[in-house]
Amino acid sequence: MKKKWDIKLEVFGGLLALLWLAPFYLMFVNSFKSKKEIFMDTISLPEQWSFDNYITAFEELDFMRTLFNSLLITVVSVVLIIVFSAMAAYALSRAKSRLSTVLFFTFVAAMLIPFQSVMIPLVTVFGQFEMLNRGGLIFMYLGFGASLSIFLYHGALNNVPRSLDEAATIDGANRWQVFWHIIFPILKPITVTVAILNIIWIWNDYLLPSLVINTPGSETIPLKMFFFFGEYTKQWHLALAGLTLAIVPVIIFYFFAQREIIKGVSDGAVK
Amino acid sequence: MRTKDLSYWLFLAPVLLALTLVVIVPMLLGVYYSFTTWNGIDTGEFVGFQNYIDLFKDERFLDSLWFTTKFSIVSVILINIIGLSLALLVTGRVRSSKLLRTTFFMPNLIGGLILGFIWQFIFIKVFASVGEIIGMESLQGWLSTTDTGFWGLVILMSWQMAGYIMVIYIAYLEGMPKELLEASEIDGASTFQRFRYIVFPLVAPAFTVSMFLTLSNSFKLYDQNLSLTGGGPYNSTEMVAMEIFKTAFTQNAFAYAQAKAVIFFVIVAIIALVQVYLNKRKEVEM
C-alpha cells in the first residue's frame, strides 16, 4: 500500500520536532557565550564561538575520569546483569516446578518495590560491611536490574524449543555448554533489549551512586554533574558547557544505535 | 534440568544472592525498623505504630503526598495525549517519520537530573528574556512560585516521557490490520470516526501499559524534582520521594522516614495491582 503524502502534516511534524529540540539548542548556543552575553540575550547565536567555558568545565568535571567511571560501572553492571539473568531465567524456564514458579514471581514482584522503600536499610547494611563503593554499587545494580531482565529472558526462553537442549545433551554437552553454545546465541535479540534498557537506566542513575559512592575520583557523570552545577548555579555559561559535555556521550551512542534503542524500548514495554 | 540438580542452583545463585541482599533483606528490615526508634545504628526500642500515627499528622509529608498525586494525575493525562498524538503523527502520511521518532524519543536517553538542570536554565533565563521581549510579566520568575513550579515539573516530565509513550503506541498502531482502515475509508468513515471506532479500541492495551509506566514514573519522581526546583519555594514542590530522602538523610529521622517509605511502597503497590487487575479484566472481555 502506498501512503499518500500530507505536506501539512509534514510541516507540522517538523515544527514540533524543532520545539522538541529547542531546549538542547538553547543549552548548546548559550554554552559558548560569556556570562554577560547570556544576561543580554539568550536566544540568538553567540557573537563569538569561544571554547573557554568548555575548557573550564572539562577540567572542573575531571571529564575523562568521570566518563571512565560511568563507562566502567555501566559496562560491568550490564554484563553481569545479562550473564546472570539469562542463566537464572534459563534454569527457571527449564526446571518447571512449583519452586521455579515461586522464585519467578518473587523476581517479578520485586519490580513493584520502589527504591525509596529499601534505600535507607540498604545503605546502612552495606555501610556496616564497608560495601559503599563501586563494587557494592555494581552488586546493587545486579539486584535491582535482575527482575526485569529475568522477566524478559524468561518470556523469550519459553519460545526456544526444549528439543534443542535435548539434542545437544545427547551429543554429550553438559548444562553449561548447552546454555552458552546453543541457547544464549539464540537469545541475542532479547539480549540487545535487556542491554539497552539497563544501559539507559544505569548510565543516568543519580540517587543510588549519590548514596553509595563517597570517595572523590570515583563519581559517575550524573553525580559529578550535581556537584558541578551546585558550584556554578549563578554562572550559567559554565553550567551549560558542563551539561553539554555530559550529554555528548549519550548523543554519540544514540547516533550509532538509534534503531536498536527504539526497538529495544518498544519490545521491552510490549512483551 | 530439575530443581534438585546442583546446576539449577548454580545458575540461580548470583541473582538470588543479589536480590536477597539488595531488595528482600532491606525491605524486611525496613518494615521492622519502621516500628522502632532506629537511628541508623541502634535499633532502639519497639514503638508499635507510633511512627505511622505521627506521619498522618505530618503536614509536610501529607502536602508532598498531595502534590505528588496532583502531579501524577496531570502528567498521566498529558503524557498519554501527547504520546498518542505523536505516535499518530509519525505513523501518518509523513516522509520524515524516522527522523521525527528519533527526535521525540531523545530526551529519554538523558538522565532526569541533567534534563532538570537544562530546564532550570530555560525557565529562569530564557523565559525571563522572552517575557521581556514580548512584554509578558508572567514569564518572570518561573520556579519561584508553587504554581509555576508545578507546571515546570509537568512540562519537563511531559517533554521527556511523551517520546517513550509514543514508542509504545507506535508498536500497537503498526500491529494494527491495515485492511480494517482501508475498508473503513472506502466505506466513507471520517478521520474522527476511524479513530473512535477502529484505532482507539485497538490501541487500548497500549493505553494500559503506558498508563502504568507514566503513573509509576510520575509517582516515584526524584531526580527531576531535585534538579528543577529542589522542592522549593519553601518545600512546596517537594514530592514524596524527596520528602522521604530529606527526612532520613537531612533530619536523620531514620525510623520515621522508613515508616513513610513503607506507606510509599503500599501506595505504589496498590496502584500497580489495580492496573494489573483492570488489565486482566479487559483481556477477558476481548
Coordinates of C-alpha atoms in Angstrom, one line a residue:
Chain A
M1 CA 0.0 0.0 0.0
K2 CA 1.4 3.4 -1.0
K3 CA 0.9 6.1 1.5
K4 CA -0.3 9.4 0.3
W5 CA 1.9 12.3 1.4
D6 CA 0.4 15.0 3.5
I7 CA 2.5 18.2 3.3
K8 CA 0.6 20.0 6.1
L9 CA 1.3 17.1 8.5
E10 CA 4.9 17.1 7.4
V11 CA 5.4 20.8 8.2
F12 CA 3.5 20.4 11.5
G13 CA 5.8 17.5 12.4
G14 CA 8.9 19.4 11.5
L15 CA 7.8 22.4 13.7
L16 CA 7.0 20.1 16.6
A17 CA 10.4 18.5 16.3
L18 CA 12.1 21.9 16.4
L19 CA 10.1 22.7 19.5
W20 CA 11.3 19.4 21.0
L21 CA 14.9 20.2 20.2
A22 CA 14.7 23.8 21.5
P23 CA 16.0 23.0 25.0
F24 CA 19.1 21.4 23.5
Y25 CA 19.6 24.3 21.1
L26 CA 19.3 26.8 23.9
M27 CA 21.7 24.9 26.1
F28 CA 24.2 24.5 23.2
V29 CA 24.3 28.1 21.9
N30 CA 24.5 29.6 25.3
S31 CA 27.3 27.3 26.4
F32 CA 29.6 29.3 24.1
K33 CA 28.6 32.7 25.4
S34 CA 30.1 34.8 28.1
K35 CA 28.3 35.4 31.4
K36 CA 27.4 38.9 30.2
E37 CA 26.2 37.8 26.8
I38 CA 23.8 35.2 28.3
F39 CA 22.5 38.0 30.5
M40 CA 21.9 40.2 27.5
D41 CA 20.5 37.7 25.0
T42 CA 19.7 34.0 25.5
I43 CA 18.1 33.3 22.1
S44 CA 20.5 34.3 19.3
L45 CA 23.7 32.6 18.3
P46 CA 26.9 33.7 20.2
E47 CA 28.9 36.6 18.8
Q48 CA 32.0 34.5 19.1
W49 CA 32.2 30.8 19.4
S50 CA 34.5 30.6 22.3
F51 CA 35.6 27.4 23.9
D52 CA 36.7 28.9 27.2
N53 CA 33.7 27.7 29.1
Y54 CA 34.4 24.2 27.8
I55 CA 38.0 24.2 28.9
T56 CA 37.0 25.2 32.4
A57 CA 34.1 22.7 32.6
F58 CA 36.2 19.9 31.2
E59 CA 38.8 20.4 33.9
E60 CA 36.4 21.0 36.7
L61 CA 34.4 17.9 35.9
D62 CA 37.6 15.9 35.6
F63 CA 35.8 14.8 32.5
M64 CA 37.9 12.0 31.2
R65 CA 38.0 10.3 34.6
T66 CA 34.3 10.8 35.3
L67 CA 33.4 9.5 31.8
F68 CA 35.6 6.4 32.5
N69 CA 33.9 5.8 35.9
S70 CA 30.5 5.9 34.3
L71 CA 31.6 3.6 31.5
L72 CA 33.2 1.2 33.9
I73 CA 30.2 0.9 36.2
T74 CA 27.7 0.7 33.4
V75 CA 29.6 -1.8 31.3
V76 CA 30.4 -4.1 34.2
S77 CA 26.9 -3.9 35.7
V78 CA 25.2 -4.6 32.4
V79 CA 27.4 -7.5 31.5
L80 CA 26.8 -9.1 34.9
I81 CA 23.0 -8.5 34.6
I82 CA 23.0 -10.1 31.2
V83 CA 25.1 -13.1 32.1
F84 CA 23.4 -13.9 35.5
S85 CA 19.8 -13.0 34.5
A86 CA 20.0 -15.1 31.3
M87 CA 21.4 -18.1 33.3
A88 CA 18.7 -17.7 36.0
A89 CA 15.9 -17.4 33.5
Y90 CA 17.2 -20.5 31.8
A91 CA 17.1 -22.5 35.0
L92 CA 13.6 -21.2 35.9
S93 CA 12.2 -21.9 32.4
R94 CA 13.7 -25.4 32.1
A95 CA 13.1 -26.8 35.5
K96 CA 9.3 -26.5 35.7
S97 CA 8.1 -26.9 39.3
R98 CA 6.3 -25.1 42.0
L99 CA 9.6 -23.8 43.3
S100 CA 10.5 -22.3 40.0
T101 CA 7.2 -20.6 39.8
V102 CA 7.6 -19.1 43.3
L103 CA 11.1 -17.9 42.5
F104 CA 10.0 -16.4 39.2
F105 CA 7.1 -14.5 40.8
T106 CA 9.4 -13.3 43.6
F107 CA 11.6 -11.7 41.0
V108 CA 8.7 -10.2 39.2
A109 CA 7.1 -8.9 42.4
A110 CA 10.4 -7.2 43.4
M111 CA 9.8 -4.8 40.5
L112 CA 6.9 -3.3 42.5
I113 CA 9.1 -2.2 45.3
P114 CA 10.1 1.5 44.8
F115 CA 13.7 2.2 45.5
Q116 CA 12.9 4.6 48.3
S117 CA 11.3 1.8 50.3
V118 CA 14.6 -0.1 50.6
M119 CA 17.0 2.7 50.3
I120 CA 17.6 3.5 54.0
P121 CA 18.2 -0.1 55.3
L122 CA 20.2 -0.9 52.1
V123 CA 22.7 2.0 52.7
T124 CA 23.0 1.3 56.5
V125 CA 23.5 -2.5 56.0
F126 CA 26.0 -2.1 53.1
G127 CA 27.7 0.6 55.1
Q128 CA 28.3 -1.8 58.1
F129 CA 30.1 -4.2 55.7
E130 CA 32.2 -1.4 54.2
M131 CA 30.5 -2.1 50.8
L132 CA 29.7 1.5 50.0
N133 CA 32.0 1.6 47.0
R134 CA 32.0 0.8 43.3
G135 CA 31.9 -2.9 43.9
G136 CA 28.9 -2.6 46.1
L137 CA 27.2 -0.3 43.6
I138 CA 27.7 -2.9 40.8
F139 CA 26.3 -5.6 43.0
M140 CA 23.2 -3.4 43.8
Y141 CA 22.6 -2.8 40.1
L142 CA 22.6 -6.6 39.6
G143 CA 20.0 -6.9 42.4
F144 CA 17.8 -4.1 41.1
G145 CA 18.3 -4.9 37.4
A146 CA 17.7 -8.7 37.6
S147 CA 13.9 -8.6 37.9
L148 CA 13.0 -7.0 34.6
S149 CA 15.9 -8.8 32.8
I150 CA 14.8 -12.2 34.1
F151 CA 11.2 -11.4 33.1
L152 CA 12.2 -10.6 29.6
Y153 CA 14.6 -13.6 29.2
H154 CA 12.0 -15.9 30.7
G155 CA 9.4 -14.9 28.1
A156 CA 11.9 -15.4 25.3
L157 CA 13.1 -18.8 26.6
N158 CA 9.6 -20.2 26.6
N159 CA 9.7 -19.9 22.8
V160 CA 13.0 -21.8 22.5
P161 CA 12.1 -25.5 22.0
R162 CA 13.4 -27.9 24.6
S163 CA 14.3 -30.4 21.9
L164 CA 17.3 -28.2 21.2
D165 CA 18.6 -28.8 24.8
E166 CA 17.9 -32.5 24.5
A167 CA 19.7 -32.9 21.1
A168 CA 22.7 -31.1 22.5
T169 CA 22.7 -33.2 25.7
I170 CA 22.6 -36.4 23.6
D171 CA 25.6 -35.2 21.7
G172 CA 27.4 -35.0 25.0
A173 CA 27.2 -31.4 26.0
N174 CA 26.7 -30.5 29.7
R175 CA 24.3 -27.9 31.1
W176 CA 26.9 -25.1 30.9
Q177 CA 27.8 -25.9 27.3
V178 CA 24.2 -26.3 26.2
F179 CA 23.4 -22.9 27.6
W180 CA 26.4 -20.9 26.3
H181 CA 26.8 -22.6 22.9
I182 CA 23.2 -23.3 21.9
I183 CA 20.7 -21.3 23.9
F184 CA 22.5 -18.0 24.7
P185 CA 23.3 -17.2 21.0
I186 CA 19.6 -17.8 20.1
L187 CA 18.6 -15.2 22.7
K188 CA 20.6 -12.4 21.0
P189 CA 17.6 -10.2 20.1
I190 CA 16.3 -10.2 23.7
T191 CA 19.9 -9.6 25.0
V192 CA 20.0 -6.4 22.9
T193 CA 16.8 -5.3 24.5
V194 CA 17.9 -6.2 28.0
A195 CA 21.3 -4.4 27.4
I196 CA 19.7 -1.2 26.1
L197 CA 17.1 -0.9 28.9
N198 CA 19.7 -1.4 31.6
I199 CA 22.3 0.9 29.9
I200 CA 19.8 3.8 29.8
W201 CA 18.8 3.3 33.4
I202 CA 22.3 2.7 35.0
W203 CA 24.1 5.4 32.9
N204 CA 21.6 8.0 34.0
D205 CA 21.1 6.9 37.6
Y206 CA 21.8 9.6 40.2
L207 CA 20.3 8.6 43.5
L208 CA 22.0 5.3 44.1
P209 CA 25.5 6.5 43.3
S210 CA 24.9 9.6 45.4
L211 CA 24.3 7.3 48.4
V212 CA 27.0 4.7 47.6
I213 CA 29.9 6.5 46.0
N214 CA 31.7 8.7 48.5
T215 CA 35.3 8.6 47.5
P216 CA 36.4 11.6 45.4
G217 CA 37.5 10.5 42.0
S218 CA 35.1 7.6 41.5
E219 CA 32.0 9.8 40.7
T220 CA 29.8 9.0 37.7
I221 CA 28.7 11.7 35.3
P222 CA 25.3 12.5 37.0
L223 CA 26.9 12.5 40.4
K224 CA 29.7 14.8 39.4
M225 CA 27.3 17.0 37.4
F226 CA 25.2 17.5 40.6
F227 CA 28.2 18.9 42.5
F228 CA 29.5 20.9 39.5
F229 CA 26.1 22.5 38.9
G230 CA 25.8 23.4 42.6
E231 CA 29.1 25.3 42.4
Y232 CA 28.2 27.2 39.3
T233 CA 24.5 27.9 39.9
K234 CA 24.9 31.6 39.2
Q235 CA 27.3 31.1 36.3
W236 CA 25.2 29.7 33.5
H237 CA 27.9 29.9 30.9
L238 CA 30.0 27.3 32.8
A239 CA 27.0 25.2 33.9
L240 CA 25.7 24.9 30.4
A241 CA 29.1 23.9 29.0
G242 CA 29.2 21.2 31.6
L243 CA 25.7 20.0 30.8
T244 CA 26.6 19.9 27.1
L245 CA 29.7 17.8 27.8
A246 CA 27.7 15.5 30.0
I247 CA 25.2 14.6 27.2
V248 CA 27.7 14.3 24.3
P249 CA 28.5 10.6 25.0
V250 CA 24.7 9.8 25.0
I251 CA 24.2 11.6 21.7
I252 CA 27.0 9.7 20.1
F253 CA 25.6 6.4 21.4
Y254 CA 22.2 7.3 20.1
F255 CA 23.6 8.3 16.7
F256 CA 25.0 4.9 16.2
A257 CA 22.4 2.7 17.8
Q258 CA 19.1 4.6 17.4
R259 CA 17.3 1.7 15.6
E260 CA 18.2 -0.8 18.2
I261 CA 17.4 1.6 21.1
I262 CA 13.9 2.5 19.9
K263 CA 13.2 -1.2 19.0
G264 CA 14.6 -2.3 22.4
V265 CA 12.5 0.1 24.4
S266 CA 9.4 -0.9 22.4
D267 CA 10.0 -4.6 22.8
G268 CA 10.7 -4.2 26.5
A269 CA 7.4 -2.4 27.0
V270 CA 5.2 -4.6 24.8
K271 CA 6.4 -8.0 25.8
Chain B
M1 CA 17.2 -29.6 34.4
R2 CA 15.5 -30.3 37.7
T3 CA 15.2 -28.2 40.8
K4 CA 17.2 -30.9 42.7
D5 CA 20.2 -30.5 40.4
L6 CA 23.2 -28.7 41.6
S7 CA 23.4 -26.9 38.3
Y8 CA 19.9 -25.4 38.8
W9 CA 21.1 -23.7 42.0
L10 CA 24.4 -22.6 40.4
F11 CA 22.6 -20.9 37.6
L12 CA 20.4 -19.1 40.0
A13 CA 22.9 -18.3 42.8
P14 CA 24.2 -14.9 41.7
V15 CA 20.9 -13.2 41.1
L16 CA 19.3 -14.9 44.1
L17 CA 22.1 -13.6 46.3
A18 CA 21.9 -10.1 44.8
L19 CA 18.1 -9.9 45.0
T20 CA 18.1 -11.1 48.6
L21 CA 20.8 -8.8 49.9
V22 CA 19.7 -5.7 47.9
V23 CA 15.9 -5.9 47.9
I24 CA 14.4 -8.6 50.1
V25 CA 16.5 -8.2 53.3
P26 CA 16.4 -4.3 53.2
M27 CA 12.6 -4.5 52.6
L28 CA 12.0 -6.8 55.6
L29 CA 14.4 -4.9 57.8
G30 CA 12.8 -1.7 56.7
V31 CA 9.4 -2.9 57.7
Y32 CA 10.7 -4.0 61.1
Y33 CA 12.7 -0.7 61.7
S34 CA 9.5 1.3 60.9
F35 CA 8.1 0.1 64.2
T36 CA 11.1 1.2 66.2
T37 CA 13.2 4.2 67.1
W38 CA 16.0 3.1 64.8
N39 CA 18.6 5.8 64.2
G40 CA 20.7 4.1 61.5
I41 CA 23.0 2.4 64.0
D42 CA 21.0 1.2 67.0
T43 CA 17.6 -0.5 66.6
G44 CA 16.3 1.5 69.5
E45 CA 13.1 0.4 71.1
F46 CA 9.9 -1.0 69.7
V47 CA 7.2 1.7 69.5
G48 CA 4.5 -0.1 67.6
F49 CA 2.5 2.1 65.2
Q50 CA 3.8 5.4 66.7
N51 CA 5.7 6.4 63.6
Y52 CA 2.7 5.6 61.4
I53 CA 0.4 7.7 63.6
D54 CA 2.9 10.6 63.5
L55 CA 3.2 10.6 59.8
F56 CA -0.6 11.0 59.3
K57 CA -0.3 14.2 61.3
D58 CA 2.8 15.4 59.5
E59 CA 1.7 18.2 57.2
R60 CA 4.9 18.4 55.2
F61 CA 4.5 14.7 54.4
L62 CA 0.8 15.0 53.6
D63 CA 1.5 18.1 51.4
S64 CA 4.1 16.2 49.5
L65 CA 1.7 13.3 49.0
W66 CA -1.0 15.6 47.7
F67 CA 1.4 17.4 45.5
T68 CA 2.7 14.1 44.1
T69 CA -0.9 12.9 43.4
K70 CA -1.9 16.1 41.6
F71 CA 1.3 16.0 39.6
S72 CA 0.8 12.3 38.7
I73 CA -2.8 12.8 37.5
V74 CA -2.0 15.8 35.4
S75 CA 1.2 14.1 34.0
V76 CA -0.5 10.8 33.1
I77 CA -3.2 12.6 31.2
L78 CA -0.9 15.0 29.3
I79 CA 1.8 12.5 28.5
N80 CA -0.7 10.0 27.1
I81 CA -2.4 12.6 25.0
I82 CA 0.8 13.9 23.7
G83 CA 2.4 10.4 23.3
L84 CA -0.6 9.1 21.3
S85 CA -0.7 12.2 19.2
L86 CA 3.0 11.9 18.4
A87 CA 2.5 8.2 17.5
L88 CA -0.4 9.0 15.2
L89 CA 1.7 11.8 13.6
V90 CA 4.8 9.6 12.9
T91 CA 2.7 6.6 11.6
G92 CA 0.7 9.0 9.4
R93 CA 1.4 10.4 6.0
V94 CA 4.8 11.9 6.6
R95 CA 8.2 11.0 5.0
S96 CA 10.4 12.2 7.9
S97 CA 8.8 9.6 10.2
K98 CA 12.2 8.0 11.3
L99 CA 13.8 11.4 12.0
L100 CA 10.7 12.5 14.0
R101 CA 10.7 9.4 16.1
T102 CA 14.4 9.8 16.8
T103 CA 13.9 13.4 17.8
F104 CA 10.9 12.9 20.1
F105 CA 12.5 10.0 21.8
M106 CA 15.8 11.7 22.5
P107 CA 15.1 13.2 25.9
N108 CA 14.6 9.7 27.4
L109 CA 18.2 8.8 26.9
I110 CA 19.4 11.6 29.1
G111 CA 19.2 11.4 32.8
G112 CA 16.4 13.2 34.7
L113 CA 19.0 15.1 36.8
I114 CA 20.6 16.7 33.7
L115 CA 17.3 17.4 32.0
G116 CA 16.1 19.2 35.1
F117 CA 19.2 21.4 35.0
I118 CA 18.7 22.2 31.4
W119 CA 15.1 23.2 32.0
Q120 CA 16.0 25.2 35.0
F121 CA 18.0 27.4 32.7
I122 CA 15.1 27.7 30.3
F123 CA 12.5 28.5 32.9
I124 CA 14.7 31.0 34.7
K125 CA 16.8 32.6 32.0
V126 CA 15.1 32.0 28.6
F127 CA 11.5 32.6 29.9
A128 CA 12.6 35.8 31.5
S129 CA 14.2 37.2 28.3
V130 CA 11.3 36.0 26.1
G131 CA 9.0 37.6 28.6
E132 CA 10.9 40.9 28.4
I133 CA 10.8 40.9 24.6
I134 CA 7.1 40.1 24.2
G135 CA 6.2 42.0 27.3
M136 CA 4.7 39.2 29.3
E137 CA 5.3 39.8 33.0
S138 CA 4.0 36.3 33.9
L139 CA 7.1 34.6 32.3
Q140 CA 9.3 36.2 35.0
G141 CA 10.4 34.2 38.0
W142 CA 9.2 30.7 37.0
L143 CA 10.1 28.1 39.5
S144 CA 9.9 30.7 42.3
T145 CA 6.2 30.1 42.9
T146 CA 4.4 26.9 43.8
D147 CA 2.1 27.0 40.7
T148 CA 4.7 27.7 38.1
G149 CA 7.0 25.2 39.8
F150 CA 4.2 22.6 39.5
W151 CA 3.7 23.4 35.8
G152 CA 7.5 23.5 35.3
L153 CA 7.7 19.9 36.5
V154 CA 4.7 18.9 34.4
I155 CA 6.3 20.4 31.3
L156 CA 9.6 18.8 31.9
M157 CA 8.1 15.4 32.5
S158 CA 5.8 15.6 29.5
W159 CA 8.5 16.7 27.2
Q160 CA 10.7 13.9 28.4
M161 CA 8.3 11.0 28.6
A162 CA 5.9 11.6 25.7
G163 CA 8.5 10.2 23.3
Y164 CA 8.8 7.0 25.3
I165 CA 5.0 6.5 25.4
M166 CA 4.9 7.3 21.7
V167 CA 7.2 4.3 21.1
I168 CA 4.7 2.0 22.9
Y169 CA 1.7 3.4 21.0
I170 CA 3.6 3.0 17.7
A171 CA 4.2 -0.7 18.4
Y172 CA 0.4 -1.2 18.7
L173 CA -0.5 1.1 15.8
E174 CA 1.8 -0.7 13.5
G175 CA 0.5 -4.1 14.5
M176 CA -3.0 -2.9 13.5
P177 CA -4.5 -4.7 10.5
K178 CA -4.3 -2.3 7.6
E179 CA -7.3 -3.8 5.8
L180 CA -9.6 -2.5 8.5
L181 CA -8.6 1.1 8.0
E182 CA -8.7 0.8 4.2
A183 CA -12.1 -0.8 4.3
S184 CA -13.5 1.9 6.6
E185 CA -12.0 4.6 4.3
I186 CA -13.7 3.1 1.3
D187 CA -17.0 2.9 3.3
G188 CA -16.7 6.7 3.9
A189 CA -15.8 6.9 7.5
S190 CA -14.4 10.3 8.6
T191 CA -11.0 10.6 10.3
F192 CA -12.6 11.0 13.6
Q193 CA -14.9 8.0 13.2
R194 CA -12.0 5.9 12.1
F195 CA -10.1 6.9 15.2
R196 CA -13.0 6.5 17.6
Y197 CA -14.2 3.1 16.3
I198 CA -11.1 1.4 14.9
V199 CA -7.9 2.9 16.1
F200 CA -8.9 3.6 19.7
P201 CA -10.2 0.1 20.6
L202 CA -7.1 -1.5 19.0
V203 CA -4.6 0.7 20.9
A204 CA -6.5 0.2 24.2
P205 CA -4.0 -2.4 25.5
A206 CA -1.2 0.1 24.9
F207 CA -3.1 2.6 27.0
T208 CA -2.9 0.2 30.0
V209 CA 0.8 -0.3 29.6
S210 CA 1.6 3.4 29.1
M211 CA -0.7 4.4 31.9
F212 CA 1.1 2.1 34.3
L213 CA 4.5 3.4 33.2
T214 CA 3.6 7.1 33.4
L215 CA 1.8 6.7 36.7
S216 CA 4.5 4.8 38.5
N217 CA 7.3 7.0 37.0
S218 CA 5.5 10.2 38.0
F219 CA 4.8 8.9 41.5
K220 CA 8.4 7.9 42.1
L221 CA 9.9 11.0 40.5
Y222 CA 13.0 12.2 42.3
D223 CA 15.9 13.3 40.0
Q224 CA 13.9 15.9 38.0
N225 CA 12.3 17.2 41.2
L226 CA 15.7 17.6 42.8
S227 CA 17.4 19.4 39.9
L228 CA 14.5 21.5 38.6
T229 CA 13.0 23.0 41.8
G230 CA 14.9 21.3 44.6
G231 CA 11.5 21.2 46.3
G232 CA 11.3 25.0 46.6
P233 CA 10.0 27.5 47.2
Y234 CA 9.5 26.5 50.9
N235 CA 9.2 22.8 50.2
S236 CA 6.0 23.5 48.3
T237 CA 7.1 21.5 45.2
E238 CA 8.6 18.6 47.2
M239 CA 7.4 15.2 46.1
V240 CA 7.1 12.1 48.2
A241 CA 10.4 10.6 47.1
M242 CA 12.3 13.7 48.0
E243 CA 10.5 14.2 51.3
I244 CA 11.4 10.7 52.4
F245 CA 15.0 11.3 51.4
K246 CA 15.2 14.5 53.4
T247 CA 13.5 13.0 56.5
A248 CA 16.1 10.3 56.5
F249 CA 19.4 11.9 55.5
T250 CA 18.9 15.6 56.4
Q251 CA 16.9 15.2 59.6
N252 CA 18.4 11.9 60.5
A253 CA 15.0 10.5 61.5
F254 CA 15.7 7.0 60.1
A255 CA 12.8 5.0 61.6
Y256 CA 10.3 7.7 60.9
A257 CA 11.5 8.1 57.3
Q258 CA 11.3 4.3 56.9
A259 CA 7.7 4.3 58.0
K260 CA 7.0 6.9 55.3
A261 CA 8.9 4.6 52.8
V262 CA 6.6 1.7 53.8
I263 CA 3.5 3.7 53.2
F264 CA 5.0 4.8 49.9
F265 CA 5.5 1.2 48.9
V266 CA 1.9 0.3 49.8
I267 CA 0.6 3.1 47.6
V268 CA 2.8 2.2 44.7
A269 CA 1.9 -1.5 45.1
I270 CA -1.9 -0.6 45.2
I271 CA -1.5 1.5 42.0
A272 CA 0.3 -1.4 40.3
L273 CA -2.1 -4.1 41.4
V274 CA -5.2 -2.1 40.4
Q275 CA -3.6 -1.6 37.0
V276 CA -2.9 -5.4 36.6
Y277 CA -6.5 -6.1 37.7
L278 CA -8.0 -3.7 35.2
N279 CA -5.7 -5.1 32.5
K280 CA -6.8 -8.7 33.2
R281 CA -10.4 -7.7 33.1
K282 CA -10.1 -6.1 29.8
E283 CA -8.3 -9.1 28.3
V284 CA -11.2 -11.3 29.3
E285 CA -13.7 -9.0 27.5
M286 CA -11.7 -9.0 24.3

